[in-house]
Amino acid sequence: MGEQEIPFNFELTEEQSAIRDTIRDFAERNIRPNVMKFDESQEHPESVFRMLSELGFLGILVPEKYSGAGLGYVEYALVVEELARVDPSIALSVAAHNGLCTNHINLFANEAQKEIYLPDLASGRKLGAWGLTEPSSGSDAAGMQTTATKKDNYYILNGTKNFITNGGVGQTAVVMAITDKSKGKKGISAFILEKGLKGFSVGKKENKLGMRASETVQLVFDNCRVPEENLIGNEGEGLIQALTILEGGRISIAALSVGLAQGCIETSLSYAKQRKQFGKPISEFQAIQFKLADMATDISAARLLTYHAATKKDKGKKIAKEASMAKLFASEIATKASGEAVQILGGYGFVKDYPVEKFYRDVKLLTIGEGTSEIQRSIIAKHLLMDE
């Protein structure tokens, strides 16, 4: 089944350890005390993002010449994981800004476009959104309906994008649209749009089960005139660009899943040591010990898969299979971990006084976003069959 890979060995560098410690301390001090406030208000925590921008965590993958941190996917995954350990919704917004919108421009825009847009995005002066999904197209991205018709020196966009993270609070968006319907998926192109363009508006804000502090909205284009210089790359390259971006995005969702699961086990361990039943801590019961052991094993495996994919990405290697494996496994073990955490806490796991109730609600998005578990299995299977 193809050439076997050399076993993966992963250890954080001194710089990476410092980044992990910095973001962990930040999350504990500035996010944890307000998690439920953010969740219940469903408002974007602007103050948190201002502080994240000051730390350089809104331009993680962007070169320093464009005001970015010039770091790689391993560092990016560390930041997302540590944020998700405390509040997955903030991790989600950070991932959408860094890995989708900003990175699309970073990887595929021309030099002039990078000089215009990246400094504001990387510094956090502006937040980014990324528009691929539509009301009638999710997993089948090639089935989109939004069109971009060329007229003179601009394009006219018409259509709607759905479930867009940061769509309302963001000022810059990368949007995919059909420029040549006759070419199918090869007729999709990518554009940079900024708030204020005539015909570009924000539609419905979703009232969600979880990830409630991460804004999710519709973007609406009604004869929106976009200058031709805002086209990223060439016409027809949009879907190929988007699929590359989604590969990296799957690493971030895997890291988010690992962080959420880590938050679940930490809460479960603390509670199990303190909660007494039948005269002793429930951590002494084998049933609880086995749940904790399985959670810890799953999380360690998911973390290794995630950082293996991140390391390969940083080395410029192909990661389609590895990213899908990491995202699939990590999101599904996070779902399992959140359920077990609620079970360990019993009635207390069902109330908002403990964080596992929120983890249980937040986690469901992770088996859906950046490609469902079913899509990940299809990608993995395709690559396995290609290796035969």
mmCIF file of N, CA and C in Angstrom, residues 255-359:
data_model
loop_
_atom_site.group_PDB
_atom_site.id
_atom_site.type_symbol
_atom_site.label_atom_id
_atom_site.label_comp_id
_atom_site.label_asym_id
_atom_site.label_seq_id
_atom_site.Cartn_x
_atom_site.Cartn_y
_atom_site.Cartn_z
ATOM 1 N N ALA A 255 -6.478 20.657 15.528
ATOM 2 C CA ALA A 255 -5.875 21.257 16.727
ATOM 3 C C ALA A 255 -6.947 21.771 17.672
ATOM 4 N N LEU A 256 -7.979 22.377 17.107
ATOM 5 C CA LEU A 256 -9.097 22.865 17.919
ATOM 6 C C LEU A 256 -9.755 21.695 18.657
ATOM 7 N N SER A 257 -9.911 20.585 17.957
ATOM 8 C CA SER A 257 -10.514 19.381 18.560
ATOM 9 C C SER A 257 -9.658 18.844 19.699
ATOM 10 N N VAL A 258 -8.346 18.817 19.491
ATOM 11 C CA VAL A 258 -7.431 18.351 20.540
ATOM 12 C C VAL A 258 -7.534 19.252 21.767
ATOM 13 N N GLY A 259 -7.567 20.565 21.537
ATOM 14 C CA GLY A 259 -7.672 21.494 22.649
ATOM 15 C C GLY A 259 -8.966 21.335 23.418
ATOM 16 N N LEU A 260 -10.074 21.192 22.693
ATOM 17 C CA LEU A 260 -11.363 20.988 23.351
ATOM 18 C C LEU A 260 -11.348 19.703 24.181
ATOM 19 N N ALA A 261 -10.828 18.630 23.606
ATOM 20 C CA ALA A 261 -10.758 17.352 24.326
ATOM 21 C C ALA A 261 -9.857 17.471 25.555
ATOM 22 N N GLN A 262 -8.768 18.236 25.425
ATOM 23 C CA GLN A 262 -7.881 18.444 26.564
ATOM 24 C C GLN A 262 -8.611 19.185 27.682
ATOM 25 N N GLY A 263 -9.407 20.170 27.319
ATOM 26 C CA GLY A 263 -10.205 20.871 28.315
ATOM 27 C C GLY A 263 -11.173 19.940 29.018
ATOM 28 N N CYS A 264 -11.720 18.985 28.264
ATOM 29 C CA CYS A 264 -12.650 18.004 28.847
ATOM 30 C C CYS A 264 -11.958 17.103 29.861
ATOM 31 N N ILE A 265 -10.793 16.584 29.512
ATOM 32 C CA ILE A 265 -10.136 15.654 30.431
ATOM 33 C C ILE A 265 -9.610 16.375 31.668
ATOM 34 N N GLU A 266 -9.137 17.611 31.492
ATOM 35 C CA GLU A 266 -8.644 18.350 32.659
ATOM 36 C C GLU A 266 -9.774 18.610 33.658
ATOM 37 N N THR A 267 -10.929 19.000 33.164
ATOM 38 C CA THR A 267 -12.083 19.208 34.044
ATOM 39 C C THR A 267 -12.523 17.893 34.677
ATOM 40 N N SER A 268 -12.527 16.825 33.899
ATOM 41 C CA SER A 268 -12.946 15.517 34.403
ATOM 42 C C SER A 268 -12.013 15.012 35.500
ATOM 43 N N LEU A 269 -10.718 15.164 35.289
ATOM 44 C CA LEU A 269 -9.742 14.728 36.291
ATOM 45 C C LEU A 269 -9.902 15.501 37.599
ATOM 46 N N SER A 270 -10.023 16.801 37.479
ATOM 47 C CA SER A 270 -10.166 17.631 38.672
ATOM 48 C C SER A 270 -11.428 17.271 39.442
ATOM 49 N N TYR A 271 -12.519 17.108 38.713
ATOM 50 C CA TYR A 271 -13.794 16.777 39.361
ATOM 51 C C TYR A 271 -13.747 15.395 39.995
ATOM 52 N N ALA A 272 -13.178 14.423 39.274
ATOM 53 C CA ALA A 272 -13.153 13.040 39.773
ATOM 54 C C ALA A 272 -12.335 12.907 41.055
ATOM 55 N N LYS A 273 -11.325 13.740 41.211
ATOM 56 C CA LYS A 273 -10.509 13.685 42.425
ATOM 57 C C LYS A 273 -11.232 14.304 43.627
ATOM 58 N N GLN A 274 -12.137 15.244 43.353
ATOM 59 C CA GLN A 274 -12.817 15.959 44.426
ATOM 60 C C GLN A 274 -14.176 15.360 44.795
ATOM 61 N N ARG A 275 -14.888 14.845 43.798
ATOM 62 C CA ARG A 275 -16.240 14.335 44.017
ATOM 63 C C ARG A 275 -16.199 13.001 44.759
ATOM 64 N N LYS A 276 -16.918 12.928 45.855
ATOM 65 C CA LYS A 276 -16.946 11.697 46.641
ATOM 66 C C LYS A 276 -18.316 11.027 46.560
ATOM 67 N N GLN A 277 -18.282 9.726 46.407
ATOM 68 C CA GLN A 277 -19.483 8.889 46.454
ATOM 69 C C GLN A 277 -19.121 7.604 47.192
ATOM 70 N N PHE A 278 -20.018 7.138 48.008
ATOM 71 C CA PHE A 278 -19.781 5.915 48.787
ATOM 72 C C PHE A 278 -18.498 6.020 49.617
ATOM 73 N N GLY A 279 -18.220 7.229 50.078
ATOM 74 C CA GLY A 279 -17.117 7.427 51.015
ATOM 75 C C GLY A 279 -15.740 7.590 50.418
ATOM 76 N N LYS A 280 -15.638 7.697 49.091
ATOM 77 C CA LYS A 280 -14.313 7.890 48.489
ATOM 78 C C LYS A 280 -14.431 8.649 47.173
ATOM 79 N N PRO A 281 -13.321 9.297 46.724
ATOM 80 C CA PRO A 281 -13.365 10.030 45.453
ATOM 81 C C PRO A 281 -13.743 9.104 44.306
ATOM 82 N N ILE A 282 -14.533 9.611 43.365
ATOM 83 C CA ILE A 282 -14.951 8.745 42.254
ATOM 84 C C ILE A 282 -13.776 8.373 41.357
ATOM 85 N N SER A 283 -12.644 9.079 41.487
ATOM 86 C CA SER A 283 -11.452 8.709 40.718
ATOM 87 C C SER A 283 -10.915 7.340 41.127
ATOM 88 N N GLU A 284 -11.346 6.827 42.248
ATOM 89 C CA GLU A 284 -10.897 5.508 42.695
ATOM 90 C C GLU A 284 -11.739 4.374 42.121
ATOM 91 N N PHE A 285 -12.822 4.715 41.430
ATOM 92 C CA PHE A 285 -13.653 3.681 40.822
ATOM 93 C C PHE A 285 -13.110 3.323 39.437
ATOM 94 N N GLN A 286 -13.034 2.044 39.166
ATOM 95 C CA GLN A 286 -12.445 1.588 37.905
ATOM 96 C C GLN A 286 -13.213 2.123 36.690
ATOM 97 N N ALA A 287 -14.521 2.240 36.802
ATOM 98 C CA ALA A 287 -15.324 2.737 35.677
ATOM 99 C C ALA A 287 -14.876 4.140 35.266
ATOM 100 N N ILE A 288 -14.598 4.985 36.249
ATOM 101 C CA ILE A 288 -14.129 6.345 35.966
ATOM 102 C C ILE A 288 -12.698 6.313 35.452
ATOM 103 N N GLN A 289 -11.862 5.479 36.054
ATOM 104 C CA GLN A 289 -10.468 5.384 35.634
ATOM 105 C C GLN A 289 -10.363 4.958 34.173
ATOM 106 N N PHE A 290 -11.199 4.000 33.765
ATOM 107 C CA PHE A 290 -11.149 3.531 32.377
ATOM 108 C C PHE A 290 -11.580 4.630 31.405
ATOM 109 N N LYS A 291 -12.574 5.419 31.786
ATOM 110 C CA LYS A 291 -12.988 6.535 30.932
ATOM 111 C C LYS A 291 -11.832 7.532 30.765
ATOM 112 N N LEU A 292 -11.189 7.872 31.862
ATOM 113 C CA LEU A 292 -10.067 8.810 31.822
ATOM 114 C C LEU A 292 -8.899 8.254 31.008
ATOM 115 N N ALA A 293 -8.632 6.975 31.166
ATOM 116 C CA ALA A 293 -7.532 6.342 30.425
ATOM 117 C C ALA A 293 -7.794 6.365 28.922
ATOM 118 N N ASP A 294 -9.025 6.063 28.537
ATOM 119 C CA ASP A 294 -9.370 6.084 27.112
ATOM 120 C C ASP A 294 -9.301 7.501 26.549
ATOM 121 N N MET A 295 -9.789 8.469 27.316
ATOM 122 C CA MET A 295 -9.728 9.867 26.868
ATOM 123 C C MET A 295 -8.285 10.301 26.655
ATOM 124 N N ALA A 296 -7.424 10.007 27.621
ATOM 125 C CA ALA A 296 -6.020 10.417 27.535
ATOM 126 C C ALA A 296 -5.326 9.776 26.335
ATOM 127 N N THR A 297 -5.613 8.502 26.095
ATOM 128 C CA THR A 297 -5.003 7.792 24.974
ATOM 129 C C THR A 297 -5.466 8.372 23.647
ATOM 130 N N ASP A 298 -6.762 8.607 23.531
ATOM 131 C CA ASP A 298 -7.307 9.198 22.306
ATOM 132 C C ASP A 298 -6.718 10.579 22.034
ATOM 133 N N ILE A 299 -6.625 11.394 23.071
ATOM 134 C CA ILE A 299 -6.111 12.757 22.901
ATOM 135 C C ILE A 299 -4.650 12.737 22.471
ATOM 136 N N SER A 300 -3.854 11.860 23.063
ATOM 137 C CA SER A 300 -2.444 11.761 22.676
ATOM 138 C C SER A 300 -2.302 11.341 21.214
ATOM 139 N N ALA A 301 -3.115 10.383 20.793
ATOM 140 C CA ALA A 301 -3.066 9.926 19.400
ATOM 141 C C ALA A 301 -3.495 11.043 18.449
ATOM 142 N N ALA A 302 -4.553 11.765 18.813
ATOM 143 C CA ALA A 302 -5.040 12.855 17.968
ATOM 144 C C ALA A 302 -4.009 13.973 17.873
ATOM 145 N N ARG A 303 -3.357 14.257 18.982
ATOM 146 C CA ARG A 303 -2.343 15.312 18.980
ATOM 147 C C ARG A 303 -1.179 14.936 18.060
ATOM 148 N N LEU A 304 -0.743 13.683 18.118
ATOM 149 C CA LEU A 304 0.350 13.246 17.244
ATOM 150 C C LEU A 304 -0.040 13.316 15.774
ATOM 151 N N LEU A 305 -1.254 12.901 15.441
ATOM 152 C CA LEU A 305 -1.727 13.004 14.061
ATOM 153 C C LEU A 305 -1.739 14.461 13.600
ATOM 154 N N THR A 306 -2.195 15.338 14.489
ATOM 155 C CA THR A 306 -2.305 16.757 14.139
ATOM 156 C C THR A 306 -0.938 17.378 13.899
ATOM 157 N N TYR A 307 0.008 17.140 14.795
ATOM 158 C CA TYR A 307 1.319 17.766 14.647
ATOM 159 C C TYR A 307 2.167 17.071 13.576
ATOM 160 N N HIS A 308 1.842 15.842 13.278
ATOM 161 C CA HIS A 308 2.476 15.179 12.130
ATOM 162 C C HIS A 308 2.072 15.889 10.839
ATOM 163 N N ALA A 309 0.765 16.160 10.687
ATOM 164 C CA ALA A 309 0.282 16.865 9.495
ATOM 165 C C ALA A 309 0.859 18.276 9.438
ATOM 166 N N ALA A 310 0.916 18.957 10.595
ATOM 167 C CA ALA A 310 1.449 20.327 10.630
ATOM 168 C C ALA A 310 2.928 20.360 10.251
ATOM 169 N N THR A 311 3.674 19.376 10.738
ATOM 170 C CA THR A 311 5.103 19.308 10.436
ATOM 171 C C THR A 311 5.334 19.064 8.944
ATOM 172 N N LYS A 312 4.557 18.155 8.356
ATOM 173 C CA LYS A 312 4.675 17.905 6.916
ATOM 174 C C LYS A 312 4.310 19.146 6.109
ATOM 175 N N LYS A 313 3.289 19.858 6.562
ATOM 176 C CA LYS A 313 2.884 21.092 5.874
ATOM 177 C C LYS A 313 4.017 22.109 5.904
ATOM 178 N N ASP A 314 4.662 22.246 7.046
ATOM 179 C CA ASP A 314 5.772 23.198 7.164
ATOM 180 C C ASP A 314 6.966 22.805 6.298
ATOM 181 N N LYS A 315 7.090 21.515 6.001
ATOM 182 C CA LYS A 315 8.178 21.044 5.141
ATOM 183 C C LYS A 315 7.821 21.094 3.660
ATOM 184 N N GLY A 316 6.610 21.578 3.368
ATOM 185 C CA GLY A 316 6.195 21.710 1.979
ATOM 186 C C GLY A 316 5.767 20.413 1.325
ATOM 187 N N LYS A 317 5.439 19.412 2.133
ATOM 188 C CA LYS A 317 5.027 18.121 1.590
ATOM 189 C C LYS A 317 3.517 18.065 1.410
ATOM 190 N N LYS A 318 3.062 17.121 0.600
ATOM 191 C CA LYS A 318 1.631 16.929 0.395
ATOM 192 C C LYS A 318 0.997 16.408 1.688
ATOM 193 N N ILE A 319 -0.160 16.966 2.040
ATOM 194 C CA ILE A 319 -0.759 16.597 3.330
ATOM 195 C C ILE A 319 -2.247 16.263 3.237
ATOM 196 N N ALA A 320 -2.779 16.105 2.024
ATOM 197 C CA ALA A 320 -4.230 15.906 1.893
ATOM 198 C C ALA A 320 -4.714 14.744 2.764
ATOM 199 N N LYS A 321 -4.044 13.607 2.672
ATOM 200 C CA LYS A 321 -4.456 12.441 3.464
ATOM 201 C C LYS A 321 -4.213 12.669 4.944
ATOM 202 N N GLU A 322 -3.047 13.179 5.297
ATOM 203 C CA GLU A 322 -2.692 13.361 6.712
ATOM 204 C C GLU A 322 -3.595 14.396 7.389
ATOM 205 N N ALA A 323 -3.910 15.481 6.674
ATOM 206 C CA ALA A 323 -4.786 16.501 7.248
ATOM 207 C C ALA A 323 -6.189 15.954 7.476
ATOM 208 N N SER A 324 -6.668 15.154 6.528
ATOM 209 C CA SER A 324 -8.005 14.558 6.686
ATOM 210 C C SER A 324 -8.022 13.537 7.813
ATOM 211 N N MET A 325 -6.959 12.745 7.929
ATOM 212 C CA MET A 325 -6.878 11.782 9.037
ATOM 213 C C MET A 325 -6.891 12.495 10.384
ATOM 214 N N ALA A 326 -6.094 13.552 10.490
ATOM 215 C CA ALA A 326 -6.015 14.301 11.748
ATOM 216 C C ALA A 326 -7.355 14.922 12.086
ATOM 217 N N LYS A 327 -7.976 15.549 11.104
ATOM 218 C CA LYS A 327 -9.250 16.217 11.348
ATOM 219 C C LYS A 327 -10.337 15.212 11.693
ATOM 220 N N LEU A 328 -10.404 14.124 10.954
ATOM 221 C CA LEU A 328 -11.410 13.085 11.210
ATOM 222 C C LEU A 328 -11.258 12.506 12.611
ATOM 223 N N PHE A 329 -10.067 12.040 12.932
ATOM 224 C CA PHE A 329 -9.859 11.358 14.207
ATOM 225 C C PHE A 329 -10.010 12.322 15.383
ATOM 226 N N ALA A 330 -9.387 13.497 15.271
ATOM 227 C CA ALA A 330 -9.418 14.445 16.386
ATOM 228 C C ALA A 330 -10.832 14.946 16.661
ATOM 229 N N SER A 331 -11.593 15.252 15.618
ATOM 230 C CA SER A 331 -12.955 15.757 15.834
ATOM 231 C C SER A 331 -13.855 14.681 16.435
ATOM 232 N N GLU A 332 -13.649 13.435 16.040
ATOM 233 C CA GLU A 332 -14.509 12.376 16.575
ATOM 234 C C GLU A 332 -14.115 11.973 17.994
ATOM 235 N N ILE A 333 -12.830 12.004 18.327
ATOM 236 C CA ILE A 333 -12.465 11.703 19.721
ATOM 237 C C ILE A 333 -12.838 12.872 20.635
ATOM 238 N N ALA A 334 -12.861 14.091 20.097
ATOM 239 C CA ALA A 334 -13.309 15.235 20.892
ATOM 240 C C ALA A 334 -14.794 15.099 21.210
ATOM 241 N N THR A 335 -15.562 14.637 20.243
ATOM 242 C CA THR A 335 -16.984 14.380 20.479
ATOM 243 C C THR A 335 -17.170 13.335 21.578
ATOM 244 N N LYS A 336 -16.391 12.274 21.505
ATOM 245 C CA LYS A 336 -16.449 11.228 22.521
ATOM 246 C C LYS A 336 -16.010 11.765 23.885
ATOM 247 N N ALA A 337 -14.938 12.545 23.907
ATOM 248 C CA ALA A 337 -14.415 13.072 25.170
ATOM 249 C C ALA A 337 -15.422 13.993 25.844
ATOM 250 N N SER A 338 -16.105 14.818 25.060
ATOM 251 C CA SER A 338 -17.083 15.735 25.656
ATOM 252 C C SER A 338 -18.253 14.962 26.258
ATOM 253 N N GLY A 339 -18.661 13.884 25.596
ATOM 254 C CA GLY A 339 -19.736 13.054 26.141
ATOM 255 C C GLY A 339 -19.324 12.352 27.424
ATOM 256 N N GLU A 340 -18.102 11.831 27.439
ATOM 257 C CA GLU A 340 -17.609 11.160 28.638
ATOM 258 C C GLU A 340 -17.428 12.148 29.793
ATOM 259 N N ALA A 341 -17.010 13.376 29.472
ATOM 260 C CA ALA A 341 -16.835 14.384 30.513
ATOM 261 C C ALA A 341 -18.170 14.707 31.176
ATOM 262 N N VAL A 342 -19.216 14.861 30.373
ATOM 263 C CA VAL A 342 -20.547 15.100 30.935
ATOM 264 C C VAL A 342 -20.969 13.919 31.802
ATOM 265 N N GLN A 343 -20.672 12.704 31.350
ATOM 266 C CA GLN A 343 -21.042 11.508 32.106
ATOM 267 C C GLN A 343 -20.302 11.444 33.439
ATOM 268 N N ILE A 344 -19.017 11.772 33.440
ATOM 269 C CA ILE A 344 -18.221 11.735 34.671
ATOM 270 C C ILE A 344 -18.745 12.759 35.678
ATOM 271 N N LEU A 345 -19.117 13.938 35.190
ATOM 272 C CA LEU A 345 -19.631 14.963 36.091
ATOM 273 C C LEU A 345 -21.090 14.727 36.486
ATOM 274 N N GLY A 346 -21.750 13.829 35.780
ATOM 275 C CA GLY A 346 -23.134 13.517 36.122
ATOM 276 C C GLY A 346 -24.032 14.727 35.967
ATOM 277 N N GLY A 347 -24.858 14.995 36.961
ATOM 278 C CA GLY A 347 -25.767 16.139 36.901
ATOM 279 C C GLY A 347 -25.049 17.449 36.739
ATOM 280 N N TYR A 348 -23.851 17.575 37.308
ATOM 281 C CA TYR A 348 -23.085 18.812 37.181
ATOM 282 C C TYR A 348 -22.560 19.019 35.766
ATOM 283 N N GLY A 349 -22.466 17.943 35.005
ATOM 284 C CA GLY A 349 -22.057 18.078 33.615
ATOM 285 C C GLY A 349 -23.148 18.632 32.728
ATOM 286 N N PHE A 350 -24.368 18.677 33.278
ATOM 287 C CA PHE A 350 -25.526 19.107 32.505
ATOM 288 C C PHE A 350 -25.877 20.570 32.754
ATOM 289 N N VAL A 351 -25.128 21.217 33.650
ATOM 290 C CA VAL A 351 -25.415 22.613 33.980
ATOM 291 C C VAL A 351 -24.236 23.502 33.586
ATOM 292 N N LYS A 352 -24.516 24.802 33.473
ATOM 293 C CA LYS A 352 -23.534 25.729 32.938
ATOM 294 C C LYS A 352 -22.488 26.186 33.952
ATOM 295 N N ASP A 353 -22.556 25.667 35.178
ATOM 296 C CA ASP A 353 -21.548 26.020 36.178
ATOM 297 C C ASP A 353 -20.200 25.375 35.883
ATOM 298 N N TYR A 354 -20.203 24.324 35.072
ATOM 299 C CA TYR A 354 -18.972 23.615 34.705
ATOM 300 C C TYR A 354 -18.774 23.706 33.196
ATOM 301 N N PRO A 355 -17.522 23.768 32.735
ATOM 302 C CA PRO A 355 -17.266 24.013 31.307
ATOM 303 C C PRO A 355 -17.639 22.872 30.377
ATOM 304 N N VAL A 356 -17.842 21.654 30.900
ATOM 305 C CA VAL A 356 -18.088 20.542 29.974
ATOM 306 C C VAL A 356 -19.422 20.674 29.255
ATOM 307 N N GLU A 357 -20.389 21.366 29.855
ATOM 308 C CA GLU A 357 -21.665 21.599 29.167
ATOM 309 C C GLU A 357 -21.443 22.373 27.879
ATOM 310 N N LYS A 358 -20.569 23.378 27.941
ATOM 311 C CA LYS A 358 -20.268 24.171 26.747
ATOM 312 C C LYS A 358 -19.422 23.385 25.754
ATOM 313 N N PHE A 359 -18.449 22.626 26.239
ATOM 314 C CA PHE A 359 -17.667 21.775 25.336
ATOM 315 C C PHE A 359 -18.584 20.825 24.560
#
